[in-house]
Amino acid sequence: MDSSSSADFPRQFARTRRFSLGAPRNFTLSPDGQRVLFTRTGGGRDPIGRLWLLAEDGERLLVDPTALVGAGAEVPEEERLRRERARERTAGVVSYATDSAARLAVFALGGALWAVRTDEGKPFPVPAAGPVVDPRPSPDGRHIAYVTGRSLHVVPAPGSSAGVEKPGREDRRLAAAEGPEISYGLADYTAAESMGRLRAHWWSPDGERLLVARVDTTPVRHRWISDPARPDRPPRVVRYPVAGTANADVTLWVYRLDGSRTEVVWDRTAYEYLVTAGWDAHGPLLGVQSRDQRTLRTLAVDPDTGATSVLDERTDPAWVEPVPGTPVRTASGALVVTYDVAGTRHLTVGGEVVTPAGLQVRTVLGTEGERVFFTASDDPTETHVWCHDPEETEKMKETGETEEAKPVRLSGGPGTHAAVVRGGTAVFHGLTPDGPYAEVRRAGGATATTATATATATATAFTTAASAVTALASLAEAPAVTPRPRHLLLGARELRAALYLPSWYEPGTGPLPVLLDPYGGPGMQMVVAARDWPACVSQWFAEQGFAVLVADGRGTPGRGPDWEKEIHGDQLTPALEDQVDALHAAAEQVPDLDLTRVAIRGWSFGGFLAAAAVLLRPEVFHAAVAGAAPTDQRLYDTYWKERFLGHPDKEPQNYDRSSLTGRGHLLRRPLLLIHGLADDNVAPANMLRFSAELLAAGRPHTVLPLSGATHAPADDRVNENLLLFQCDFLRDALGIGTRPAAG
């Protein structure tokens, strides 16, 4: 490892926004599969997203925000929050939506509404009533719906027939917010932050109606977020549903373009969470969940009356995990959901299980005809694209290859893969051990120009050997350090782990201090067969003289529902036990690990785990860095925290055993607490209260407050120096001295 490369890494990591800039993403396919829309910034350090088109003549730039008048205007507050929930790190065209033909694309820039016709390629502004959030064209491309002032508006798309057929139809407020706590078409905090549902309005396939969420935050408690570095500014008021308190009141309405509406009716007392919603050729489709999350229902909606009927119901004594992309239906109306059976998360189509034991379904990517495309793992460190293809299954049954449904794996090679499929074309994208990739595969190498022709290809035609492959250019920078993980199976639970050693280190030349670098909690997996940004950071810490160990313990995704639910009722004990077990098992396999000098670092749940480690296991861990740590689980939100620990009024013991509050007197080791003071996800009160408890107990510690920073700090200088500060703290705490020059 070149010493200058290691020294350059923190700045590169920050200015490339974790190596995300310059990589193609946000893919949309035309019905015939011949045109691909995607976004990509102008380079590895350029944060401005641009809209691109890949057609038969190659890539073409459709929208360059830097050339548009007014594109640099201030982003509306609702849009800023939406990007924060999505952990969006770019500006410019960060998202877009198209009609069903992918001929009209619309997007917001600096609060203004813009559109581009993909066959002409010249963006144009669309007059709007105010700062625009989440614009979406109707499937027929005749209208555009958007949110402004917390109300949903509809405007005719310029150049469409909407204004010609019905003269005088201009921009108008379709769903008007009745008060300052009401919004139409905007996802509430819980949906966006904890459920992953950023949308709150959906067009009908014929473009004549909209399914719209109405959110009333009146019942939700206030939080005030201030910036102590700017005492002249008033605090920002947010509605935050603390565990055990009231959620926002969310209802659904079917709106017609004439302004008339019908309420969608379901038992909202029993099922207060609207987890998913959509509208396909068979009508609106909802996923609603009980407050305790032990029941998840799929509902069909009659758009004329608002009545709902139950299509599916799943229950679980711990919780039912909503799988991204579900529920969805095939062309014939077969319902696609997942079921957890005997340790496997299965895909079911029309009530039939179509995946084998051990193949853990991760997401449903979509359907085309009767085919269902999904991602799944048979090895926890890899995620692949699969297809349930009834036609392919029937052929295998006829030839005697199988007697039951058997999905076909479409992606090849190690990595974490995903895809968008339409019209006989697939855009495969993801991460491999060599970094990010995106490539377009056209089934069997065909260049068919009709959806009918391309749809005749079987799922196996998407495999690399049978398809024409076009790579989408990535402008992302290669990291200055190259991850060199040694993948391990550790302990009786066969914990998946990765060990990073310095590139300059010769085995047997002396013991290395150890740094554990986990997340360790629900929703995020760290040990994967891919070059992602956490692997790059772990390798950089290794270059500073550490043996860095990363392990995924109980509660992390990828190993099935039983593994995920081991933490039900106790998010601390199993997670910490697995980190200790991983450390000791790794030391048995790699004698160079020095167990007398062990540190741990992490952010969010990982920060919580790091602080817990030095509090509860000081004989194992000798220093810790805890970033944005939820030290008191009672301060977190309803949906995410009650899933794992129950209602705090009914099961307070779960919150006691899973929190660090009341344990500050146990600290015997160096601890660095880092927290953004504008964090509206994990409240800064977690850090401030815990620090006060430590001080009252006479326990020395270090606090690093980040003025103006949210849960994911956005300032490049902050992110650069955070790595250096953490490294210096850990080296000093372990008595290692200054950072060495690598090489």
XYZ file of C-alpha atoms in Angstrom:
743
model
C 0.000 0.000 0.000
C 1.443 3.347 -1.062
C 1.634 5.698 1.946
C 0.282 8.641 -0.054
C -2.746 6.564 -1.079
C -3.575 5.771 2.533
C -3.111 9.414 3.510
C -5.392 10.569 0.696
C -8.196 8.200 1.594
C -10.130 10.244 4.206
C -10.435 13.232 1.862
C -11.333 11.004 -1.085
C -13.902 9.109 0.992
C -15.597 12.366 1.984
C -15.494 14.142 -1.359
C -16.707 11.143 -3.340
C -19.603 10.825 -0.860
C -18.555 7.313 0.095
C -17.593 6.532 -3.531
C -21.195 6.933 -4.669
C -20.664 9.875 -7.026
C -20.307 9.046 -10.705
C -21.995 5.635 -10.502
C -25.165 5.122 -12.618
C -28.387 4.476 -10.670
C -32.188 5.045 -10.660
C -32.895 2.957 -13.758
C -36.104 3.003 -15.824
C -36.838 0.863 -18.879
C -39.234 1.579 -21.736
C -41.939 -1.058 -22.409
C -40.008 -2.490 -25.354
C -36.768 -2.527 -23.386
C -34.969 -0.470 -26.011
C -34.429 2.714 -23.959
C -32.860 2.986 -20.520
C -33.121 6.094 -18.358
C -30.764 6.574 -15.437
C -29.073 9.215 -13.319
C -25.361 9.749 -12.870
C -23.310 12.644 -11.568
C -20.668 14.285 -13.734
C -17.758 12.541 -12.060
C -16.394 10.896 -8.958
C -16.319 14.188 -7.047
C -19.162 15.973 -8.799
C -22.323 15.897 -6.630
C -24.685 17.145 -9.372
C -26.954 14.394 -10.672
C -27.840 14.362 -14.369
C -30.463 12.417 -16.316
C -29.180 10.150 -19.079
C -30.690 7.991 -21.822
C -29.177 4.840 -23.281
C -30.651 4.014 -26.684
C -29.464 2.238 -29.803
C -27.079 5.081 -30.584
C -25.443 4.966 -27.142
C -25.634 7.196 -24.089
C -27.138 10.655 -24.387
C -27.363 13.414 -21.787
C -30.982 14.476 -21.350
C -30.770 16.896 -18.436
C -27.771 18.850 -17.169
C -29.012 20.894 -14.185
C -26.048 23.249 -14.345
C -27.370 24.570 -17.672
C -30.911 25.246 -16.446
C -32.017 28.633 -15.165
C -32.999 28.593 -11.502
C -31.807 25.028 -10.926
C -29.593 26.179 -8.070
C -32.427 27.636 -6.018
C -32.935 26.520 -2.431
C -34.550 23.121 -1.989
C -37.965 23.210 -0.229
C -37.989 21.961 3.367
C -40.243 18.987 2.521
C -37.858 17.940 -0.257
C -34.834 18.384 2.020
C -36.433 16.085 4.575
C -37.355 13.592 1.872
C -33.727 13.445 0.756
C -32.556 13.129 4.339
C -34.838 10.124 4.866
C -33.463 8.542 1.684
C -29.871 9.302 2.787
C -29.465 11.135 -0.512
C -25.961 12.556 -0.969
C -26.300 14.314 -4.328
C -27.955 17.424 -5.733
C -29.364 18.233 -9.178
C -31.563 15.466 -10.563
C -31.663 13.175 -7.535
C -34.869 11.408 -8.585
C -37.362 11.454 -11.436
C -40.555 9.730 -12.529
C -41.857 8.760 -15.965
C -45.098 7.852 -17.689
C -45.636 4.192 -18.530
C -44.059 4.592 -21.963
C -40.964 6.281 -20.495
C -41.492 9.122 -22.989
C -42.081 11.855 -20.421
C -39.802 12.284 -17.403
C -40.472 14.856 -14.683
C -38.302 16.048 -11.804
C -37.875 18.882 -9.317
C -34.924 21.284 -9.342
C -34.593 23.957 -6.704
C -38.321 23.718 -6.036
C -39.242 24.201 -9.704
C -41.073 21.613 -11.815
C -39.238 20.435 -14.921
C -39.946 17.861 -17.593
C -38.224 16.349 -20.600
C -39.549 14.280 -23.475
C -37.041 11.519 -23.917
C -37.390 11.388 -27.696
C -36.592 15.109 -27.963
C -34.157 15.555 -25.123
C -34.779 19.231 -24.307
C -35.873 19.897 -20.717
C -38.525 22.547 -20.166
C -40.068 24.150 -17.061
C -43.673 23.446 -16.131
C -45.519 26.245 -14.298
C -46.404 25.187 -10.752
C -48.263 26.764 -7.858
C -45.291 26.714 -5.499
C -42.127 24.811 -4.522
C -42.486 21.289 -5.909
C -42.016 17.982 -4.100
C -42.264 14.471 -5.602
C -43.699 15.192 -9.071
C -45.111 12.177 -10.938
C -46.712 12.031 -14.394
C -49.846 10.009 -15.051
C -49.205 6.704 -16.851
C -50.641 8.179 -20.075
C -48.364 11.227 -19.798
C -51.237 13.725 -19.879
C -50.969 15.098 -16.340
C -48.389 15.673 -13.623
C -49.179 15.356 -9.922
C -46.974 17.056 -7.360
C -47.051 18.350 -3.793
C -46.668 21.959 -2.759
C -47.651 23.605 0.512
C -48.576 20.115 1.819
C -51.366 19.929 -0.801
C -51.552 17.731 -3.884
C -51.783 19.510 -7.218
C -52.357 18.284 -10.765
C -51.258 20.155 -13.871
C -51.641 19.189 -17.561
C -48.372 18.107 -19.101
C -47.345 20.679 -21.746
C -47.795 19.312 -25.225
C -50.292 16.677 -24.143
C -53.903 16.500 -25.215
C -55.198 17.153 -21.681
C -55.556 20.889 -22.098
C -56.957 20.588 -25.639
C -59.723 18.167 -24.810
C -60.818 20.058 -21.722
C -60.138 23.792 -22.201
C -59.438 25.777 -19.060
C -58.048 22.839 -17.121
C -54.974 24.364 -15.535
C -52.875 23.711 -12.472
C -55.248 23.161 -9.596
C -55.167 21.970 -6.033
C -56.730 18.530 -6.057
C -56.323 17.683 -2.345
C -56.084 20.719 -0.077
C -54.447 20.550 3.344
C -57.028 21.614 5.913
C -54.488 22.871 8.454
C -50.793 23.198 9.305
C -50.588 19.620 10.622
C -52.268 18.064 7.567
C -50.600 16.994 4.335
C -51.670 15.177 1.191
C -49.222 13.187 -0.899
C -46.289 13.348 1.555
C -45.080 10.329 3.510
C -45.094 10.709 7.285
C -41.892 10.420 9.329
C -42.456 6.804 10.347
C -43.186 5.651 6.800
C -40.166 7.405 5.309
C -37.612 6.772 8.049
C -38.550 3.327 9.382
C -40.725 1.641 6.738
C -38.805 2.826 3.672
C -41.991 4.159 2.060
C -41.130 7.559 0.594
C -44.227 7.781 -1.607
C -47.716 8.931 -0.672
C -49.570 9.322 -3.980
C -50.106 6.809 -6.801
C -51.783 7.166 -10.214
C -54.346 4.708 -11.536
C -53.204 2.926 -14.722
C -55.686 4.923 -16.849
C -54.488 8.252 -15.437
C -57.979 9.287 -14.328
C -57.613 8.860 -10.560
C -55.049 9.053 -7.775
C -54.644 7.109 -4.557
C -53.544 9.719 -2.012
C -52.374 9.453 1.591
C -53.625 12.091 4.003
C -51.400 12.541 7.067
C -52.471 14.309 10.243
C -49.562 14.770 12.649
C -51.636 16.469 15.360
C -51.413 13.469 17.761
C -47.611 13.224 17.415
C -45.311 14.729 20.015
C -43.124 17.737 19.244
C -39.359 17.807 19.222
C -37.342 20.997 18.960
C -34.016 20.792 17.136
C -31.763 23.790 17.626
C -28.244 24.694 16.593
C -26.302 25.857 19.660
C -23.647 27.299 17.343
C -26.277 29.710 15.989
C -28.230 30.949 18.998
C -29.823 33.718 16.926
C -31.859 31.150 14.981
C -35.087 29.650 16.337
C -35.272 25.883 16.838
C -36.806 23.694 14.165
C -39.998 21.973 15.302
C -40.538 18.372 14.165
C -43.176 15.789 14.942
C -41.470 12.660 16.244
C -43.459 9.560 17.328
C -41.493 8.371 20.364
C -41.881 4.697 21.274
C -45.084 4.165 23.203
C -46.713 7.415 22.033
C -49.184 8.312 19.292
C -48.419 7.950 15.601
C -49.619 10.205 12.819
C -53.173 9.535 11.668
C -52.834 8.201 8.104
C -55.840 7.740 5.842
C -56.159 6.952 2.131
C -58.417 8.555 -0.446
C -59.200 7.918 -4.097
C -59.303 11.261 -5.907
C -60.795 11.804 -9.325
C -59.489 14.575 -11.534
C -62.710 16.516 -11.019
C -61.846 16.793 -7.305
C -64.392 14.301 -5.973
C -63.022 11.729 -3.581
C -63.773 8.436 -1.822
C -62.180 7.300 1.423
C -60.501 3.891 1.521
C -61.914 2.011 4.495
C -60.137 -0.549 6.629
C -59.896 -1.219 10.365
C -57.371 1.473 11.166
C -57.710 0.868 14.899
C -56.404 -2.677 14.506
C -54.066 -1.884 11.585
C -52.770 1.633 12.032
C -49.652 1.295 9.880
C -49.928 1.821 6.117
C -46.778 -0.013 5.098
C -47.225 -0.169 1.327
C -49.636 1.026 -1.340
C -49.926 0.976 -5.106
C -52.282 0.669 -8.044
C -51.921 -1.937 -10.771
C -54.189 -3.242 -13.547
C -56.299 -5.062 -10.961
C -56.867 -2.031 -8.735
C -55.311 -0.467 -5.625
C -53.340 -2.786 -3.360
C -52.351 -2.074 0.253
C -50.212 -3.563 2.992
C -51.416 -2.656 6.498
C -49.911 -3.746 9.793
C -50.980 -3.884 13.421
C -49.318 -1.662 16.009
C -47.484 -4.657 17.515
C -46.434 -5.654 13.949
C -47.396 -9.267 14.522
C -50.034 -9.188 11.782
C -49.637 -7.918 8.228
C -52.612 -7.859 5.878
C -52.736 -7.380 2.125
C -55.896 -5.569 1.080
C -57.540 -5.118 -2.310
C -59.420 -1.836 -2.725
C -62.587 -1.146 -4.700
C -61.725 2.327 -6.055
C -65.400 3.183 -6.624
C -66.607 2.510 -3.084
C -63.394 2.517 -1.036
C -64.260 -0.891 0.405
C -61.384 -3.270 1.100
C -61.103 -7.047 1.132
C -58.382 -9.232 2.626
C -56.237 -11.036 0.069
C -53.638 -12.335 2.501
C -52.830 -12.278 6.207
C -49.555 -13.208 7.854
C -48.891 -13.473 11.573
C -45.783 -14.065 13.678
C -45.231 -14.189 17.457
C -42.302 -11.750 17.124
C -43.076 -9.561 14.093
C -43.932 -9.896 10.414
C -41.149 -8.489 8.261
C -42.478 -6.419 5.331
C -40.321 -7.363 2.348
C -39.540 -4.529 -0.088
C -41.478 -4.863 -3.328
C -44.395 -6.772 -1.790
C -47.288 -7.125 -2.150
C -47.418 -7.169 -5.939
C -49.454 -9.073 -8.536
C -48.686 -10.813 -11.791
C -50.532 -10.056 -15.029
C -53.175 -12.666 -14.184
C -53.641 -11.221 -10.685
C -51.694 -13.847 -8.722
C -50.599 -12.284 -5.450
C -46.868 -12.237 -4.711
C -45.832 -12.071 -1.037
C -43.348 -13.827 1.237
C -43.859 -16.363 4.017
C -41.439 -17.338 6.778
C -41.412 -21.117 7.188
C -38.921 -23.227 9.176
C -36.106 -20.691 9.051
C -36.530 -19.659 5.411
C -38.145 -16.558 3.952
C -39.962 -18.028 0.941
C -41.540 -16.377 -2.083
C -45.155 -17.324 -2.689
C -47.116 -16.716 -5.891
C -50.858 -17.235 -5.842
C -50.519 -18.978 -2.479
C -47.898 -21.452 -3.746
C -44.370 -21.550 -2.333
C -42.006 -21.223 -5.303
C -38.571 -21.057 -3.641
C -36.623 -23.839 -1.905
C -35.576 -24.098 1.728
C -32.426 -22.103 2.475
C -32.924 -19.503 -0.256
C -33.659 -16.313 1.697
C -35.763 -13.830 -0.270
C -34.528 -10.247 0.198
C -36.630 -8.060 -2.165
C -39.174 -8.494 -4.935
C -38.017 -6.507 -7.952
C -41.239 -6.755 -9.931
C -43.257 -8.872 -12.300
C -43.471 -9.168 -16.073
C -46.357 -11.284 -17.282
C -46.379 -14.251 -14.912
C -42.680 -14.056 -14.149
C -41.527 -12.736 -10.792
C -38.056 -11.234 -10.413
C -36.550 -11.065 -6.950
C -33.291 -10.979 -5.032
C -32.332 -13.723 -2.613
C -29.358 -15.253 -0.824
C -28.321 -18.854 -0.473
C -25.017 -17.560 0.924
C -25.480 -14.671 3.385
C -22.531 -12.764 1.918
C -24.036 -12.651 -1.585
C -27.329 -11.399 -3.002
C -28.374 -12.529 -6.463
C -31.156 -11.852 -8.936
C -33.571 -14.729 -9.386
C -36.656 -15.360 -11.471
C -39.705 -17.499 -10.849
C -40.720 -18.383 -14.381
C -43.736 -20.736 -14.602
C -42.934 -21.514 -18.239
C -39.374 -22.479 -17.358
C -40.595 -24.602 -14.453
C -43.052 -26.471 -16.685
C -40.262 -27.276 -19.125
C -38.109 -28.649 -16.306
C -41.015 -30.739 -15.046
C -41.554 -32.172 -18.531
C -37.898 -33.165 -18.807
C -37.845 -34.618 -15.302
C -35.380 -32.038 -13.913
C -37.718 -31.069 -11.093
C -41.132 -31.918 -9.673
C -41.790 -28.523 -8.104
C -41.258 -24.840 -8.782
C -37.601 -23.980 -9.171
C -36.388 -20.394 -9.593
C -33.647 -19.506 -12.046
C -30.636 -17.489 -10.918
C -29.850 -14.718 -13.392
C -26.844 -12.922 -11.895
C -23.407 -14.456 -11.852
C -20.281 -14.051 -9.757
C -19.923 -12.920 -6.159
C -21.464 -9.634 -5.081
C -24.717 -7.945 -4.134
C -26.815 -7.761 -7.280
C -30.154 -6.217 -8.236
C -31.981 -5.609 -11.517
C -34.755 -3.755 -13.344
C -36.530 -5.887 -15.956
C -38.954 -4.887 -18.700
C -39.654 -5.775 -22.298
C -37.056 -8.516 -22.609
C -34.303 -6.247 -21.275
C -32.711 -6.205 -17.837
C -30.445 -3.658 -16.197
C -28.283 -5.555 -13.721
C -26.494 -3.423 -11.163
C -24.836 -3.682 -7.786
C -21.465 -4.250 -6.199
C -18.842 -6.904 -6.850
C -15.401 -7.441 -5.278
C -14.139 -5.020 -7.940
C -16.656 -2.292 -7.114
C -19.921 -0.976 -8.604
C -21.258 -2.048 -11.974
C -24.316 -1.542 -14.179
C -24.959 -3.390 -17.419
C -27.858 -3.783 -19.817
C -28.675 -7.283 -21.025
C -31.043 -7.840 -23.899
C -32.433 -11.351 -23.918
C -30.691 -13.669 -26.310
C -28.925 -10.762 -27.956
C -32.170 -9.809 -29.680
C -32.827 -6.281 -30.874
C -36.564 -6.740 -31.134
C -38.526 -3.521 -31.365
C -41.830 -4.644 -29.895
C -42.780 -5.665 -26.398
C -44.455 -8.789 -27.802
C -41.268 -9.987 -29.437
C -39.010 -9.345 -26.451
C -41.459 -10.805 -23.942
C -41.200 -14.233 -25.573
C -37.702 -14.737 -24.168
C -37.432 -17.111 -21.227
C -35.797 -16.054 -17.989
C -32.602 -17.970 -18.781
C -32.085 -15.707 -21.814
C -30.896 -12.997 -19.407
C -27.821 -14.965 -18.425
C -24.616 -13.388 -19.676
C -23.846 -16.164 -22.153
C -27.223 -15.837 -23.861
C -27.626 -12.069 -23.913
C -26.172 -8.962 -25.522
C -24.459 -6.947 -22.787
C -23.909 -3.194 -22.770
C -22.041 -1.709 -19.826
C -23.147 1.662 -18.498
C -20.114 3.818 -17.860
C -19.256 4.443 -14.228
C -17.381 7.633 -13.400
C -16.947 6.671 -9.750
C -13.427 6.875 -8.368
C -11.575 3.752 -7.342
C -10.760 3.927 -3.628
C -7.231 4.901 -2.653
C -7.096 1.767 -0.533
C -8.117 -1.619 -1.878
C -10.018 -3.843 0.568
C -8.293 -7.149 1.204
C -10.812 -9.041 3.335
C -10.203 -12.534 4.583
C -13.669 -14.060 4.954
C -14.115 -16.248 8.002
C -16.697 -18.516 9.629
C -16.403 -17.991 13.352
C -17.623 -19.883 16.392
C -20.452 -22.287 16.996
C -22.943 -19.980 15.279
C -20.733 -19.759 12.166
C -20.700 -15.988 12.284
C -19.901 -14.458 8.935
C -16.886 -12.208 9.363
C -14.213 -10.371 7.411
C -10.708 -9.691 8.698
C -8.695 -6.804 7.260
C -4.945 -6.738 7.842
C -2.496 -3.981 6.819
C -1.194 -4.525 3.299
C 2.319 -3.903 4.606
C 2.079 -6.390 7.453
C 4.042 -9.639 7.375
C 2.345 -12.448 9.333
C 4.305 -13.528 12.373
C 6.282 -10.286 12.708
C 4.440 -9.192 15.821
C 0.957 -8.867 17.280
C -1.510 -6.336 15.877
C -3.968 -4.333 17.967
C -7.530 -5.247 17.052
C -10.358 -2.948 15.998
C -13.886 -4.335 15.741
C -15.855 -2.369 13.152
C -19.447 -3.673 13.252
C -22.952 -2.419 12.668
C -24.446 -5.501 14.242
C -28.101 -4.496 14.120
C -31.260 -5.008 12.058
C -31.478 -3.751 8.506
C -27.781 -3.579 7.645
C -25.296 -6.264 6.683
C -21.557 -5.520 6.717
C -19.933 -8.784 5.648
C -20.575 -9.131 1.931
C -18.589 -10.353 -1.051
C -18.371 -6.868 -2.522
C -16.256 -3.736 -2.405
C -18.625 -1.427 -0.599
C -17.696 1.710 1.311
C -17.632 0.075 4.778
C -15.052 -2.409 3.486
C -12.917 0.477 2.223
C -13.086 2.223 5.598
C -12.196 -0.980 7.442
C -9.175 -1.473 5.190
C -8.065 2.130 5.780
C -8.130 1.562 9.538
C -6.110 -1.595 8.924
C -3.507 0.474 7.079
C -3.175 2.582 10.229
C -1.872 -0.449 12.100
C -4.955 -2.382 13.205
C -6.264 -5.841 12.500
C -9.872 -4.906 11.721
C -12.575 -7.488 12.363
C -16.122 -7.099 11.044
C -18.761 -9.646 12.068
C -22.506 -9.928 11.442
C -24.240 -11.358 14.475
C -27.780 -12.286 15.377
C -30.343 -9.763 14.248
C -28.587 -8.820 11.012
C -30.211 -9.645 7.653
C -29.267 -12.365 5.202
C -29.513 -15.523 7.301
C -33.269 -15.927 7.500
C -36.113 -14.965 9.812
C -35.068 -17.079 12.792
C -31.659 -15.418 12.849
C -33.188 -11.940 12.547
C -35.656 -12.559 15.373
C -33.117 -13.865 17.903
C -32.982 -10.300 19.233
C -36.719 -10.002 19.921
C -37.063 -8.548 23.408
C -33.311 -7.973 23.830
C -31.322 -6.015 21.270
C -28.170 -5.879 23.373
C -27.191 -9.248 24.844
C -27.117 -11.429 21.687
C -25.489 -8.694 19.593
C -22.679 -8.109 22.093
C -22.159 -11.825 22.745
C -21.641 -12.418 19.041
C -18.989 -9.693 18.786
C -17.087 -11.210 21.712
C -17.392 -14.712 20.275
C -16.236 -13.508 16.863
C -13.166 -11.850 18.374
C -12.091 -14.926 20.317
C -12.744 -17.312 17.432
C -10.788 -15.087 15.033
C -7.849 -15.019 17.456
C -7.808 -18.811 17.420
C -7.510 -18.797 13.628
C -5.159 -15.806 13.368
C -2.533 -15.761 16.139
C -1.368 -12.261 15.166
C -4.345 -10.635 16.921
C -3.352 -8.947 20.181
C -6.227 -9.460 22.623
C -4.621 -7.126 25.160
C -5.307 -4.175 22.837
C -8.849 -4.357 21.473
C -10.988 -1.392 20.400
C -14.424 -1.118 18.823
C -16.091 1.612 16.775
C -19.515 2.066 15.192
C -22.260 4.436 14.126
C -25.962 4.377 15.028
C -26.686 0.815 16.214
C -22.973 0.137 15.781
C -22.242 3.100 18.057
C -24.646 1.714 20.637
C -22.886 -1.646 20.410
C -19.454 -0.004 20.784
C -20.460 1.908 23.913
C -22.064 -1.234 25.371
C -18.875 -3.192 24.747
C -16.647 -1.015 26.957
C -19.356 -0.676 29.607
C -20.281 -4.337 29.937
C -17.181 -6.209 28.759
C -14.184 -4.075 29.802
C -12.069 -7.211 30.209
C -12.397 -7.721 26.435
C -12.656 -4.191 25.006
C -10.174 -1.487 25.931
C -11.502 1.564 24.011
C -14.524 2.556 21.969
C -15.853 5.175 19.565
C -19.654 5.485 19.639
C -21.199 7.637 16.910
C -24.886 8.654 16.978
C -25.584 5.937 19.532
C -29.183 5.335 20.743
C -28.154 4.890 24.375
C -31.771 5.090 25.598
C -34.080 2.968 23.452
C -37.133 4.788 24.803
C -36.090 7.861 22.790
C -36.429 6.071 19.434
C -39.526 5.923 17.238
C -42.610 3.738 17.510
C -42.410 1.527 14.429
C -38.744 0.566 14.497
C -38.290 0.200 18.235
C -41.611 -1.429 19.158
C -40.935 -4.074 16.504
C -38.026 -5.440 18.511
C -38.852 -4.463 22.086
C -42.636 -4.170 22.219
C -44.612 -1.312 23.715
C -42.593 0.340 26.516
C -45.657 0.535 28.778
C -46.335 -3.183 28.414
C -42.774 -4.546 28.260
C -40.565 -1.992 30.039
C -38.048 -4.675 30.966
C -37.083 -5.035 27.306
C -36.149 -1.363 27.117
C -34.237 -1.583 30.404
C -32.106 -4.526 29.279
C -31.483 -2.984 25.841
C -30.466 0.516 26.984
C -27.220 1.889 28.398
C -28.851 4.431 30.685
C -28.316 3.560 34.329
C -25.052 1.785 33.502
C -22.745 4.766 33.147
C -21.017 3.989 36.445
C -19.605 0.820 34.840
C -17.299 2.686 32.449
C -13.625 1.848 32.986
C -12.262 2.347 29.488
C -11.699 5.327 27.142
C -14.917 6.219 25.316
C -15.501 8.797 22.589
C -19.105 9.891 22.015
C -19.868 11.595 18.668
C -23.255 13.024 17.740
C -24.735 15.448 15.218
C -26.689 18.114 17.049
C -29.267 18.305 14.234
C -29.924 14.552 14.243
C -33.702 14.008 14.018
C -33.378 10.228 13.840
C -31.306 9.369 16.918
C -31.883 12.398 19.136
C -28.758 14.189 20.456
C -30.396 13.803 23.874
C -29.049 10.236 23.826
C -25.477 11.497 23.867
C -26.067 14.499 26.139
C -27.950 12.577 28.813
C -25.517 9.690 28.769
C -22.547 12.039 28.985
C -24.176 13.747 31.973
C -24.666 10.351 33.606
C -21.020 9.458 33.042
C -19.887 12.772 34.473
C -22.119 12.402 37.524
C -20.584 8.974 38.129
C -17.073 10.412 37.821
C -16.293 8.478 34.633
C -13.966 10.367 32.263
C -14.934 10.290 28.597
C -14.653 12.394 25.446
C -17.515 14.118 23.631
C -17.395 15.376 20.042
C -20.573 17.326 19.133
C -21.095 18.046 15.434
C -22.840 21.383 14.979
C -25.540 21.332 12.302
C -24.932 17.667 11.438
C -27.783 15.193 11.015
C -27.703 11.417 11.503
C -25.593 11.160 8.342
C -23.257 14.204 8.377
C -23.141 15.835 4.957
C -20.175 18.189 5.293
C -17.162 16.822 3.409
C -14.657 18.383 5.818
C -16.451 16.856 8.791
C -16.520 13.400 7.227
C -12.850 13.609 6.260
C -11.641 14.639 9.692
C -13.987 12.295 11.553
C -11.981 9.340 10.294
C -8.704 10.925 11.362
C -10.052 11.973 14.764
C -11.383 8.499 15.508
C -8.143 6.864 14.458
C -6.028 9.163 16.621
C -8.338 8.652 19.602
C -8.148 4.868 19.331
C -4.396 4.789 18.850
C -3.901 7.025 21.864
C -6.352 4.997 23.973
C -4.552 1.753 23.173
C -1.121 3.312 23.665
C -0.068 2.739 20.068
C 1.259 6.230 19.308
C 0.883 8.313 16.162
C -0.416 6.972 12.898
C 2.384 5.250 10.932
C 3.352 5.974 7.367
C 2.155 2.929 5.445
C 4.382 1.181 2.966
